[in-house]
Amino acid sequence: MRVRNKPWAKDKLNQYSQYVISEPEKHKGNWSELFGNDNPIHIEVGTGKGKFVTEMAKANPEINYIGIELFESVLVTALDLILEDERPNVKLLNVNAKDLTDYFAEGDVDRVYLNFSDPWPKTRHAKRRLTYKTFLNLYEKILVKGGEIHFKTDNQGLFEYSLKSFSEYGLLLTFISLDLHKSDFEGNIMTEYEEKFSSKGQRIYRCEVKYQN
Ligand code: SAM
């Protein structure tokens, strides 16, 4: 994804440390203390501009959400959305998902959302896909037993690759839709990319998979 440089973004993220957690490693194994409750924790890896996590947090106050994003210039828009209505059950991390186990201990996370992850279409870049086996192993290390991944994309190639990767890893497929917006799935919250692609008439693929550990 092309990212516009915003030199002021880092300072702004630092200014709102109640929402953008600056030293996430300090909360490893103890996120419930930060949220002030024992509610389940759902993370979105590659949260982008944060529409999904902020709207999910509003719709589900009994769940804690953490949006994880590599680029500060994108995450700053997610912060603006949070500041519009200051929910206590949503936090942001400006980190690389490859380091997830530095920030989360086994069982810290109840669900992983992957929405419109970068497809990395070239075979030589397959390891960068957030559904590559090394990422599936990272998610397994931080999820509760039987934890779930919920995955949405407009990209048929990435969806097919991911179904294969999930299956090879031994994950159990519990939900699949090959055209989410024409299905009877209820309560869908659209991401920025989902709005963009579906407005162009592209179909949205969605699945849920579960670890069998
Ligand atoms: N989920 C949002 C949506 O659906 O609108 C954003 C989708 S965008 C195509 C993918 C996002 O994932 C980008 O903002 C990118 O910076 C982020 N991303 C990709 N790899 C990442 C990684 N290893 N760690 C954290 N964020 C990552």
PDB file of N, CA and C in Angstrom, residues 103-197:
ATOM      1  N   TYR A 103       4.921  -9.067  22.276  1.00  0.00           N
ATOM      2  CA  TYR A 103       3.914  -8.235  22.957  1.00  0.00           C
ATOM      3  C   TYR A 103       2.782  -9.035  23.606  1.00  0.00           C
ATOM      4  N   PHE A 104       2.580 -10.258  23.124  1.00  0.00           N
ATOM      5  CA  PHE A 104       1.473 -11.067  23.638  1.00  0.00           C
ATOM      6  C   PHE A 104       1.982 -12.435  24.073  1.00  0.00           C
ATOM      7  N   ALA A 105       1.503 -12.878  25.241  1.00  0.00           N
ATOM      8  CA  ALA A 105       1.835 -14.213  25.736  1.00  0.00           C
ATOM      9  C   ALA A 105       0.755 -15.198  25.271  1.00  0.00           C
ATOM     10  N   GLU A 106       1.029 -16.476  25.441  1.00  0.00           N
ATOM     11  CA  GLU A 106       0.063 -17.511  25.056  1.00  0.00           C
ATOM     12  C   GLU A 106      -1.268 -17.267  25.768  1.00  0.00           C
ATOM     13  N   GLY A 107      -2.340 -17.230  25.001  1.00  0.00           N
ATOM     14  CA  GLY A 107      -3.669 -17.074  25.595  1.00  0.00           C
ATOM     15  C   GLY A 107      -4.092 -15.628  25.834  1.00  0.00           C
ATOM     16  N   ASP A 108      -3.235 -14.651  25.490  1.00  0.00           N
ATOM     17  CA  ASP A 108      -3.613 -13.229  25.672  1.00  0.00           C
ATOM     18  C   ASP A 108      -4.751 -12.825  24.731  1.00  0.00           C
ATOM     19  N   VAL A 109      -4.807 -13.476  23.564  1.00  0.00           N
ATOM     20  CA  VAL A 109      -5.707 -13.025  22.490  1.00  0.00           C
ATOM     21  C   VAL A 109      -6.775 -14.089  22.229  1.00  0.00           C
ATOM     22  N   ASP A 110      -8.023 -13.634  22.069  1.00  0.00           N
ATOM     23  CA  ASP A 110      -9.127 -14.574  21.821  1.00  0.00           C
ATOM     24  C   ASP A 110      -9.468 -14.721  20.336  1.00  0.00           C
ATOM     25  N   ARG A 111      -9.138 -13.717  19.554  1.00  0.00           N
ATOM     26  CA  ARG A 111      -9.460 -13.805  18.114  1.00  0.00           C
ATOM     27  C   ARG A 111      -8.536 -12.880  17.331  1.00  0.00           C
ATOM     28  N   VAL A 112      -8.168 -13.324  16.128  1.00  0.00           N
ATOM     29  CA  VAL A 112      -7.369 -12.494  15.217  1.00  0.00           C
ATOM     30  C   VAL A 112      -8.228 -12.160  14.002  1.00  0.00           C
ATOM     31  N   TYR A 113      -8.306 -10.877  13.661  1.00  0.00           N
ATOM     32  CA  TYR A 113      -8.953 -10.454  12.422  1.00  0.00           C
ATOM     33  C   TYR A 113      -7.883 -10.064  11.409  1.00  0.00           C
ATOM     34  N   LEU A 114      -8.046 -10.566  10.198  1.00  0.00           N
ATOM     35  CA  LEU A 114      -7.198 -10.147   9.079  1.00  0.00           C
ATOM     36  C   LEU A 114      -8.135  -9.598   8.010  1.00  0.00           C
ATOM     37  N   ASN A 115      -8.074  -8.311   7.770  1.00  0.00           N
ATOM     38  CA  ASN A 115      -8.985  -7.704   6.807  1.00  0.00           C
ATOM     39  C   ASN A 115      -8.204  -7.074   5.664  1.00  0.00           C
ATOM     40  N   PHE A 116      -8.436  -7.588   4.450  1.00  0.00           N
ATOM     41  CA  PHE A 116      -7.854  -7.009   3.234  1.00  0.00           C
ATOM     42  C   PHE A 116      -6.336  -6.882   3.361  1.00  0.00           C
ATOM     43  N   SER A 117      -5.745  -7.953   3.852  1.00  0.00           N
ATOM     44  CA  SER A 117      -4.283  -7.992   4.009  1.00  0.00           C
ATOM     45  C   SER A 117      -3.616  -7.808   2.644  1.00  0.00           C
ATOM     46  N   ASP A 118      -2.439  -7.193   2.665  1.00  0.00           N
ATOM     47  CA  ASP A 118      -1.700  -6.992   1.409  1.00  0.00           C
ATOM     48  C   ASP A 118      -1.491  -8.349   0.722  1.00  0.00           C
ATOM     49  N   PRO A 119      -1.830  -8.464  -0.581  1.00  0.00           N
ATOM     50  CA  PRO A 119      -1.810  -9.799  -1.220  1.00  0.00           C
ATOM     51  C   PRO A 119      -0.416 -10.325  -1.568  1.00  0.00           C
ATOM     52  N   TRP A 120       0.559  -9.450  -1.725  1.00  0.00           N
ATOM     53  CA  TRP A 120       1.906  -9.899  -2.121  1.00  0.00           C
ATOM     54  C   TRP A 120       1.797 -10.982  -3.191  1.00  0.00           C
ATOM     55  N   PRO A 121       1.346 -10.624  -4.422  1.00  0.00           N
ATOM     56  CA  PRO A 121       1.034 -11.641  -5.436  1.00  0.00           C
ATOM     57  C   PRO A 121       2.236 -12.433  -5.961  1.00  0.00           C
ATOM     58  N   LYS A 122       3.452 -11.866  -5.872  1.00  0.00           N
ATOM     59  CA  LYS A 122       4.598 -12.614  -6.413  1.00  0.00           C
ATOM     60  C   LYS A 122       4.962 -13.769  -5.480  1.00  0.00           C
ATOM     61  N   THR A 123       5.195 -14.936  -6.076  1.00  0.00           N
ATOM     62  CA  THR A 123       5.503 -16.135  -5.282  1.00  0.00           C
ATOM     63  C   THR A 123       6.704 -15.896  -4.368  1.00  0.00           C
ATOM     64  N   ARG A 124       7.681 -15.131  -4.844  1.00  0.00           N
ATOM     65  CA  ARG A 124       8.883 -14.929  -4.005  1.00  0.00           C
ATOM     66  C   ARG A 124       8.583 -14.070  -2.776  1.00  0.00           C
ATOM     67  N   HIS A 125       7.405 -13.421  -2.747  1.00  0.00           N
ATOM     68  CA  HIS A 125       7.021 -12.626  -1.579  1.00  0.00           C
ATOM     69  C   HIS A 125       6.009 -13.336  -0.672  1.00  0.00           C
ATOM     70  N   ALA A 126       5.753 -14.615  -0.955  1.00  0.00           N
ATOM     71  CA  ALA A 126       4.695 -15.338  -0.223  1.00  0.00           C
ATOM     72  C   ALA A 126       4.886 -15.280   1.295  1.00  0.00           C
ATOM     73  N   LYS A 127       6.152 -15.251   1.746  1.00  0.00           N
ATOM     74  CA  LYS A 127       6.423 -15.252   3.187  1.00  0.00           C
ATOM     75  C   LYS A 127       5.911 -14.002   3.880  1.00  0.00           C
ATOM     76  N   ARG A 128       5.661 -12.933   3.076  1.00  0.00           N
ATOM     77  CA  ARG A 128       5.173 -11.681   3.671  1.00  0.00           C
ATOM     78  C   ARG A 128       3.659 -11.684   3.876  1.00  0.00           C
ATOM     79  N   ARG A 129       2.972 -12.650   3.238  1.00  0.00           N
ATOM     80  CA  ARG A 129       1.502 -12.696   3.377  1.00  0.00           C
ATOM     81  C   ARG A 129       1.142 -13.022   4.818  1.00  0.00           C
ATOM     82  N   LEU A 130       0.152 -12.297   5.359  1.00  0.00           N
ATOM     83  CA  LEU A 130      -0.197 -12.475   6.783  1.00  0.00           C
ATOM     84  C   LEU A 130      -0.888 -13.810   7.049  1.00  0.00           C
ATOM     85  N   THR A 131      -1.115 -14.596   5.973  1.00  0.00           N
ATOM     86  CA  THR A 131      -1.663 -15.940   6.155  1.00  0.00           C
ATOM     87  C   THR A 131      -0.615 -17.009   5.824  1.00  0.00           C
ATOM     88  N   TYR A 132       0.643 -16.608   5.672  1.00  0.00           N
ATOM     89  CA  TYR A 132       1.746 -17.569   5.474  1.00  0.00           C
ATOM     90  C   TYR A 132       1.933 -18.361   6.772  1.00  0.00           C
ATOM     91  N   LYS A 133       2.476 -19.571   6.640  1.00  0.00           N
ATOM     92  CA  LYS A 133       2.528 -20.474   7.806  1.00  0.00           C
ATOM     93  C   LYS A 133       3.268 -19.896   9.016  1.00  0.00           C
ATOM     94  N   THR A 134       4.284 -19.069   8.781  1.00  0.00           N
ATOM     95  CA  THR A 134       5.004 -18.517   9.949  1.00  0.00           C
ATOM     96  C   THR A 134       4.099 -17.563  10.737  1.00  0.00           C
ATOM     97  N   PHE A 135       3.233 -16.817  10.026  1.00  0.00           N
ATOM     98  CA  PHE A 135       2.276 -15.951  10.731  1.00  0.00           C
ATOM     99  C   PHE A 135       1.220 -16.796  11.446  1.00  0.00           C
ATOM    100  N   LEU A 136       0.773 -17.882  10.795  1.00  0.00           N
ATOM    101  CA  LEU A 136      -0.227 -18.755  11.450  1.00  0.00           C
ATOM    102  C   LEU A 136       0.350 -19.322  12.737  1.00  0.00           C
ATOM    103  N   ASN A 137       1.655 -19.582  12.720  1.00  0.00           N
ATOM    104  CA  ASN A 137       2.318 -20.097  13.924  1.00  0.00           C
ATOM    105  C   ASN A 137       2.402 -19.012  15.010  1.00  0.00           C
ATOM    106  N   LEU A 138       2.670 -17.773  14.600  1.00  0.00           N
ATOM    107  CA  LEU A 138       2.701 -16.660  15.576  1.00  0.00           C
ATOM    108  C   LEU A 138       1.334 -16.485  16.228  1.00  0.00           C
ATOM    109  N   TYR A 139       0.274 -16.511  15.389  1.00  0.00           N
ATOM    110  CA  TYR A 139      -1.084 -16.326  15.944  1.00  0.00           C
ATOM    111  C   TYR A 139      -1.387 -17.464  16.938  1.00  0.00           C
ATOM    112  N   GLU A 140      -0.982 -18.681  16.575  1.00  0.00           N
ATOM    113  CA  GLU A 140      -1.248 -19.823  17.475  1.00  0.00           C
ATOM    114  C   GLU A 140      -0.583 -19.602  18.838  1.00  0.00           C
ATOM    115  N   LYS A 141       0.609 -18.986  18.807  1.00  0.00           N
ATOM    116  CA  LYS A 141       1.367 -18.784  20.050  1.00  0.00           C
ATOM    117  C   LYS A 141       0.747 -17.744  20.976  1.00  0.00           C
ATOM    118  N   ILE A 142      -0.096 -16.868  20.452  1.00  0.00           N
ATOM    119  CA  ILE A 142      -0.660 -15.802  21.305  1.00  0.00           C
ATOM    120  C   ILE A 142      -2.152 -16.009  21.579  1.00  0.00           C
ATOM    121  N   LEU A 143      -2.774 -16.925  20.809  1.00  0.00           N
ATOM    122  CA  LEU A 143      -4.222 -17.142  20.964  1.00  0.00           C
ATOM    123  C   LEU A 143      -4.534 -18.105  22.108  1.00  0.00           C
ATOM    124  N   VAL A 144      -5.760 -18.022  22.589  1.00  0.00           N
ATOM    125  CA  VAL A 144      -6.265 -19.040  23.513  1.00  0.00           C
ATOM    126  C   VAL A 144      -6.363 -20.368  22.746  1.00  0.00           C
ATOM    127  N   LYS A 145      -6.491 -21.464  23.462  1.00  0.00           N
ATOM    128  CA  LYS A 145      -6.675 -22.768  22.799  1.00  0.00           C
ATOM    129  C   LYS A 145      -7.984 -22.711  22.004  1.00  0.00           C
ATOM    130  N   GLY A 146      -7.971 -23.213  20.791  1.00  0.00           N
ATOM    131  CA  GLY A 146      -9.164 -23.180  19.946  1.00  0.00           C
ATOM    132  C   GLY A 146      -9.493 -21.772  19.446  1.00  0.00           C
ATOM    133  N   GLY A 147      -8.491 -20.881  19.487  1.00  0.00           N
ATOM    134  CA  GLY A 147      -8.692 -19.493  19.020  1.00  0.00           C
ATOM    135  C   GLY A 147      -9.000 -19.446  17.525  1.00  0.00           C
ATOM    136  N   GLU A 148      -9.541 -18.305  17.093  1.00  0.00           N
ATOM    137  CA  GLU A 148     -10.017 -18.200  15.710  1.00  0.00           C
ATOM    138  C   GLU A 148      -9.339 -17.063  14.946  1.00  0.00           C
ATOM    139  N   ILE A 149      -9.278 -17.273  13.632  1.00  0.00           N
ATOM    140  CA  ILE A 149      -8.896 -16.190  12.711  1.00  0.00           C
ATOM    141  C   ILE A 149     -10.113 -15.914  11.831  1.00  0.00           C
ATOM    142  N   HIS A 150     -10.491 -14.631  11.720  1.00  0.00           N
ATOM    143  CA  HIS A 150     -11.560 -14.237  10.807  1.00  0.00           C
ATOM    144  C   HIS A 150     -10.909 -13.402   9.704  1.00  0.00           C
ATOM    145  N   PHE A 151     -11.111 -13.824   8.471  1.00  0.00           N
ATOM    146  CA  PHE A 151     -10.352 -13.260   7.347  1.00  0.00           C
ATOM    147  C   PHE A 151     -11.297 -12.790   6.237  1.00  0.00           C
ATOM    148  N   LYS A 152     -11.085 -11.539   5.785  1.00  0.00           N
ATOM    149  CA  LYS A 152     -11.867 -11.011   4.659  1.00  0.00           C
ATOM    150  C   LYS A 152     -10.918 -10.424   3.624  1.00  0.00           C
ATOM    151  N   THR A 153     -11.275 -10.582   2.366  1.00  0.00           N
ATOM    152  CA  THR A 153     -10.476  -9.977   1.294  1.00  0.00           C
ATOM    153  C   THR A 153     -11.312  -9.863   0.029  1.00  0.00           C
ATOM    154  N   ASP A 154     -10.885  -8.969  -0.859  1.00  0.00           N
ATOM    155  CA  ASP A 154     -11.510  -8.903  -2.185  1.00  0.00           C
ATOM    156  C   ASP A 154     -10.667  -9.700  -3.178  1.00  0.00           C
ATOM    157  N   ASN A 155      -9.494 -10.176  -2.722  1.00  0.00           N
ATOM    158  CA  ASN A 155      -8.506 -10.736  -3.643  1.00  0.00           C
ATOM    159  C   ASN A 155      -8.656 -12.259  -3.726  1.00  0.00           C
ATOM    160  N   GLN A 156      -9.173 -12.721  -4.867  1.00  0.00           N
ATOM    161  CA  GLN A 156      -9.460 -14.160  -5.010  1.00  0.00           C
ATOM    162  C   GLN A 156      -8.190 -15.001  -4.869  1.00  0.00           C
ATOM    163  N   GLY A 157      -7.094 -14.509  -5.430  1.00  0.00           N
ATOM    164  CA  GLY A 157      -5.831 -15.261  -5.363  1.00  0.00           C
ATOM    165  C   GLY A 157      -5.364 -15.410  -3.921  1.00  0.00           C
ATOM    166  N   LEU A 158      -5.427 -14.317  -3.157  1.00  0.00           N
ATOM    167  CA  LEU A 158      -5.002 -14.379  -1.754  1.00  0.00           C
ATOM    168  C   LEU A 158      -5.949 -15.273  -0.956  1.00  0.00           C
ATOM    169  N   PHE A 159      -7.240 -15.207  -1.284  1.00  0.00           N
ATOM    170  CA  PHE A 159      -8.206 -16.030  -0.548  1.00  0.00           C
ATOM    171  C   PHE A 159      -7.922 -17.513  -0.779  1.00  0.00           C
ATOM    172  N   GLU A 160      -7.706 -17.883  -2.052  1.00  0.00           N
ATOM    173  CA  GLU A 160      -7.449 -19.293  -2.371  1.00  0.00           C
ATOM    174  C   GLU A 160      -6.143 -19.760  -1.715  1.00  0.00           C
ATOM    175  N   TYR A 161      -5.122 -18.909  -1.819  1.00  0.00           N
ATOM    176  CA  TYR A 161      -3.836 -19.244  -1.188  1.00  0.00           C
ATOM    177  C   TYR A 161      -4.033 -19.449   0.322  1.00  0.00           C
ATOM    178  N   SER A 162      -4.815 -18.559   0.955  1.00  0.00           N
ATOM    179  CA  SER A 162      -4.975 -18.589   2.410  1.00  0.00           C
ATOM    180  C   SER A 162      -5.754 -19.823   2.849  1.00  0.00           C
ATOM    181  N   LEU A 163      -6.791 -20.195   2.078  1.00  0.00           N
ATOM    182  CA  LEU A 163      -7.550 -21.416   2.416  1.00  0.00           C
ATOM    183  C   LEU A 163      -6.613 -22.619   2.418  1.00  0.00           C
ATOM    184  N   LYS A 164      -5.718 -22.660   1.428  1.00  0.00           N
ATOM    185  CA  LYS A 164      -4.762 -23.765   1.327  1.00  0.00           C
ATOM    186  C   LYS A 164      -3.790 -23.725   2.509  1.00  0.00           C
ATOM    187  N   SER A 165      -3.312 -22.510   2.822  1.00  0.00           N
ATOM    188  CA  SER A 165      -2.359 -22.355   3.923  1.00  0.00           C
ATOM    189  C   SER A 165      -3.004 -22.751   5.263  1.00  0.00           C
ATOM    190  N   PHE A 166      -4.263 -22.323   5.479  1.00  0.00           N
ATOM    191  CA  PHE A 166      -4.988 -22.685   6.709  1.00  0.00           C
ATOM    192  C   PHE A 166      -5.125 -24.205   6.802  1.00  0.00           C
ATOM    193  N   SER A 167      -5.514 -24.801   5.683  1.00  0.00           N
ATOM    194  CA  SER A 167      -5.753 -26.247   5.661  1.00  0.00           C
ATOM    195  C   SER A 167      -4.452 -27.016   5.910  1.00  0.00           C
ATOM    196  N   GLU A 168      -3.368 -26.593   5.248  1.00  0.00           N
ATOM    197  CA  GLU A 168      -2.076 -27.272   5.435  1.00  0.00           C
ATOM    198  C   GLU A 168      -1.588 -27.146   6.880  1.00  0.00           C
ATOM    199  N   TYR A 169      -1.964 -26.046   7.523  1.00  0.00           N
ATOM    200  CA  TYR A 169      -1.541 -25.832   8.914  1.00  0.00           C
ATOM    201  C   TYR A 169      -2.372 -26.662   9.892  1.00  0.00           C
ATOM    202  N   GLY A 170      -3.532 -27.156   9.400  1.00  0.00           N
ATOM    203  CA  GLY A 170      -4.400 -27.973  10.259  1.00  0.00           C
ATOM    204  C   GLY A 170      -5.518 -27.189  10.912  1.00  0.00           C
ATOM    205  N   LEU A 171      -5.771 -25.982  10.400  1.00  0.00           N
ATOM    206  CA  LEU A 171      -6.881 -25.189  10.938  1.00  0.00           C
ATOM    207  C   LEU A 171      -8.210 -25.726  10.406  1.00  0.00           C
ATOM    208  N   LEU A 172      -9.242 -25.582  11.235  1.00  0.00           N
ATOM    209  CA  LEU A 172     -10.571 -26.079  10.869  1.00  0.00           C
ATOM    210  C   LEU A 172     -11.398 -24.925  10.290  1.00  0.00           C
ATOM    211  N   LEU A 173     -11.944 -25.137   9.099  1.00  0.00           N
ATOM    212  CA  LEU A 173     -12.768 -24.100   8.460  1.00  0.00           C
ATOM    213  C   LEU A 173     -14.175 -24.165   9.049  1.00  0.00           C
ATOM    214  N   THR A 174     -14.633 -23.066   9.678  1.00  0.00           N
ATOM    215  CA  THR A 174     -15.953 -23.094  10.328  1.00  0.00           C
ATOM    216  C   THR A 174     -16.971 -22.183   9.637  1.00  0.00           C
ATOM    217  N   PHE A 175     -16.495 -21.317   8.730  1.00  0.00           N
ATOM    218  CA  PHE A 175     -17.415 -20.440   7.987  1.00  0.00           C
ATOM    219  C   PHE A 175     -16.730 -20.048   6.690  1.00  0.00           C
ATOM    220  N   ILE A 176     -17.519 -20.029   5.621  1.00  0.00           N
ATOM    221  CA  ILE A 176     -16.963 -19.499   4.362  1.00  0.00           C
ATOM    222  C   ILE A 176     -18.060 -18.821   3.558  1.00  0.00           C
ATOM    223  N   SER A 177     -17.732 -17.663   2.978  1.00  0.00           N
ATOM    224  CA  SER A 177     -18.630 -17.028   2.025  1.00  0.00           C
ATOM    225  C   SER A 177     -17.800 -16.559   0.846  1.00  0.00           C
ATOM    226  N   LEU A 178     -18.276 -16.892  -0.363  1.00  0.00           N
ATOM    227  CA  LEU A 178     -17.561 -16.465  -1.564  1.00  0.00           C
ATOM    228  C   LEU A 178     -18.145 -15.164  -2.112  1.00  0.00           C
ATOM    229  N   ASP A 179     -19.164 -14.647  -1.421  1.00  0.00           N
ATOM    230  CA  ASP A 179     -19.747 -13.348  -1.814  1.00  0.00           C
ATOM    231  C   ASP A 179     -20.476 -12.779  -0.603  1.00  0.00           C
ATOM    232  N   LEU A 180     -19.691 -12.249   0.311  1.00  0.00           N
ATOM    233  CA  LEU A 180     -20.195 -11.844   1.626  1.00  0.00           C
ATOM    234  C   LEU A 180     -21.388 -10.899   1.545  1.00  0.00           C
ATOM    235  N   HIS A 181     -21.315  -9.921   0.671  1.00  0.00           N
ATOM    236  CA  HIS A 181     -22.367  -8.896   0.648  1.00  0.00           C
ATOM    237  C   HIS A 181     -23.667  -9.410   0.042  1.00  0.00           C
ATOM    238  N   LYS A 182     -23.603 -10.573  -0.615  1.00  0.00           N
ATOM    239  CA  LYS A 182     -24.847 -11.177  -1.148  1.00  0.00           C
ATOM    240  C   LYS A 182     -25.269 -12.350  -0.276  1.00  0.00           C
ATOM    241  N   SER A 183     -24.586 -12.552   0.854  1.00  0.00           N
ATOM    242  CA  SER A 183     -24.918 -13.694   1.715  1.00  0.00           C
ATOM    243  C   SER A 183     -25.846 -13.219   2.840  1.00  0.00           C
ATOM    244  N   ASP A 184     -26.292 -14.161   3.683  1.00  0.00           N
ATOM    245  CA  ASP A 184     -27.170 -13.756   4.784  1.00  0.00           C
ATOM    246  C   ASP A 184     -26.382 -13.496   6.077  1.00  0.00           C
ATOM    247  N   PHE A 185     -25.051 -13.302   5.951  1.00  0.00           N
ATOM    248  CA  PHE A 185     -24.213 -13.011   7.122  1.00  0.00           C
ATOM    249  C   PHE A 185     -24.658 -11.686   7.744  1.00  0.00           C
ATOM    250  N   GLU A 186     -24.892 -11.736   9.066  1.00  0.00           N
ATOM    251  CA  GLU A 186     -25.386 -10.528   9.742  1.00  0.00           C
ATOM    252  C   GLU A 186     -24.296  -9.842  10.542  1.00  0.00           C
ATOM    253  N   GLY A 187     -24.417  -8.541  10.691  1.00  0.00           N
ATOM    254  CA  GLY A 187     -23.522  -7.791  11.581  1.00  0.00           C
ATOM    255  C   GLY A 187     -22.165  -7.480  10.971  1.00  0.00           C
ATOM    256  N   ASN A 188     -22.065  -7.558   9.633  1.00  0.00           N
ATOM    257  CA  ASN A 188     -20.772  -7.243   9.021  1.00  0.00           C
ATOM    258  C   ASN A 188     -20.432  -5.770   9.201  1.00  0.00           C
ATOM    259  N   ILE A 189     -19.208  -5.521   9.656  1.00  0.00           N
ATOM    260  CA  ILE A 189     -18.733  -4.127   9.736  1.00  0.00           C
ATOM    261  C   ILE A 189     -17.682  -3.960   8.653  1.00  0.00           C
ATOM    262  N   MET A 190     -17.923  -2.984   7.792  1.00  0.00           N
ATOM    263  CA  MET A 190     -17.049  -2.811   6.633  1.00  0.00           C
ATOM    264  C   MET A 190     -15.771  -2.072   7.006  1.00  0.00           C
ATOM    265  N   THR A 191     -14.684  -2.485   6.402  1.00  0.00           N
ATOM    266  CA  THR A 191     -13.407  -1.788   6.576  1.00  0.00           C
ATOM    267  C   THR A 191     -13.312  -0.721   5.473  1.00  0.00           C
ATOM    268  N   GLU A 192     -12.262   0.125   5.560  1.00  0.00           N
ATOM    269  CA  GLU A 192     -12.065   1.138   4.504  1.00  0.00           C
ATOM    270  C   GLU A 192     -11.902   0.465   3.130  1.00  0.00           C
ATOM    271  N   TYR A 193     -11.044  -0.559   3.089  1.00  0.00           N
ATOM    272  CA  TYR A 193     -10.803  -1.237   1.814  1.00  0.00           C
ATOM    273  C   TYR A 193     -12.055  -1.940   1.307  1.00  0.00           C
ATOM    274  N   GLU A 194     -12.817  -2.491   2.224  1.00  0.00           N
ATOM    275  CA  GLU A 194     -14.053  -3.194   1.831  1.00  0.00           C
ATOM    276  C   GLU A 194     -15.033  -2.221   1.161  1.00  0.00           C
ATOM    277  N   GLU A 195     -15.140  -1.016   1.743  1.00  0.00           N
ATOM    278  CA  GLU A 195     -16.040  -0.014   1.144  1.00  0.00           C
ATOM    279  C   GLU A 195     -15.557   0.359  -0.250  1.00  0.00           C
ATOM    280  N   LYS A 196     -14.237   0.539  -0.350  1.00  0.00           N
ATOM    281  CA  LYS A 196     -13.667   0.960  -1.625  1.00  0.00           C
ATOM    282  C   LYS A 196     -13.899  -0.103  -2.703  1.00  0.00           C
ATOM    283  N   PHE A 197     -13.573  -1.348  -2.383  1.00  0.00           N
ATOM    284  CA  PHE A 197     -13.659  -2.402  -3.406  1.00  0.00           C
ATOM    285  C   PHE A 197     -15.098  -2.790  -3.709  1.00  0.00           C
TER     286      PHE A 197
END
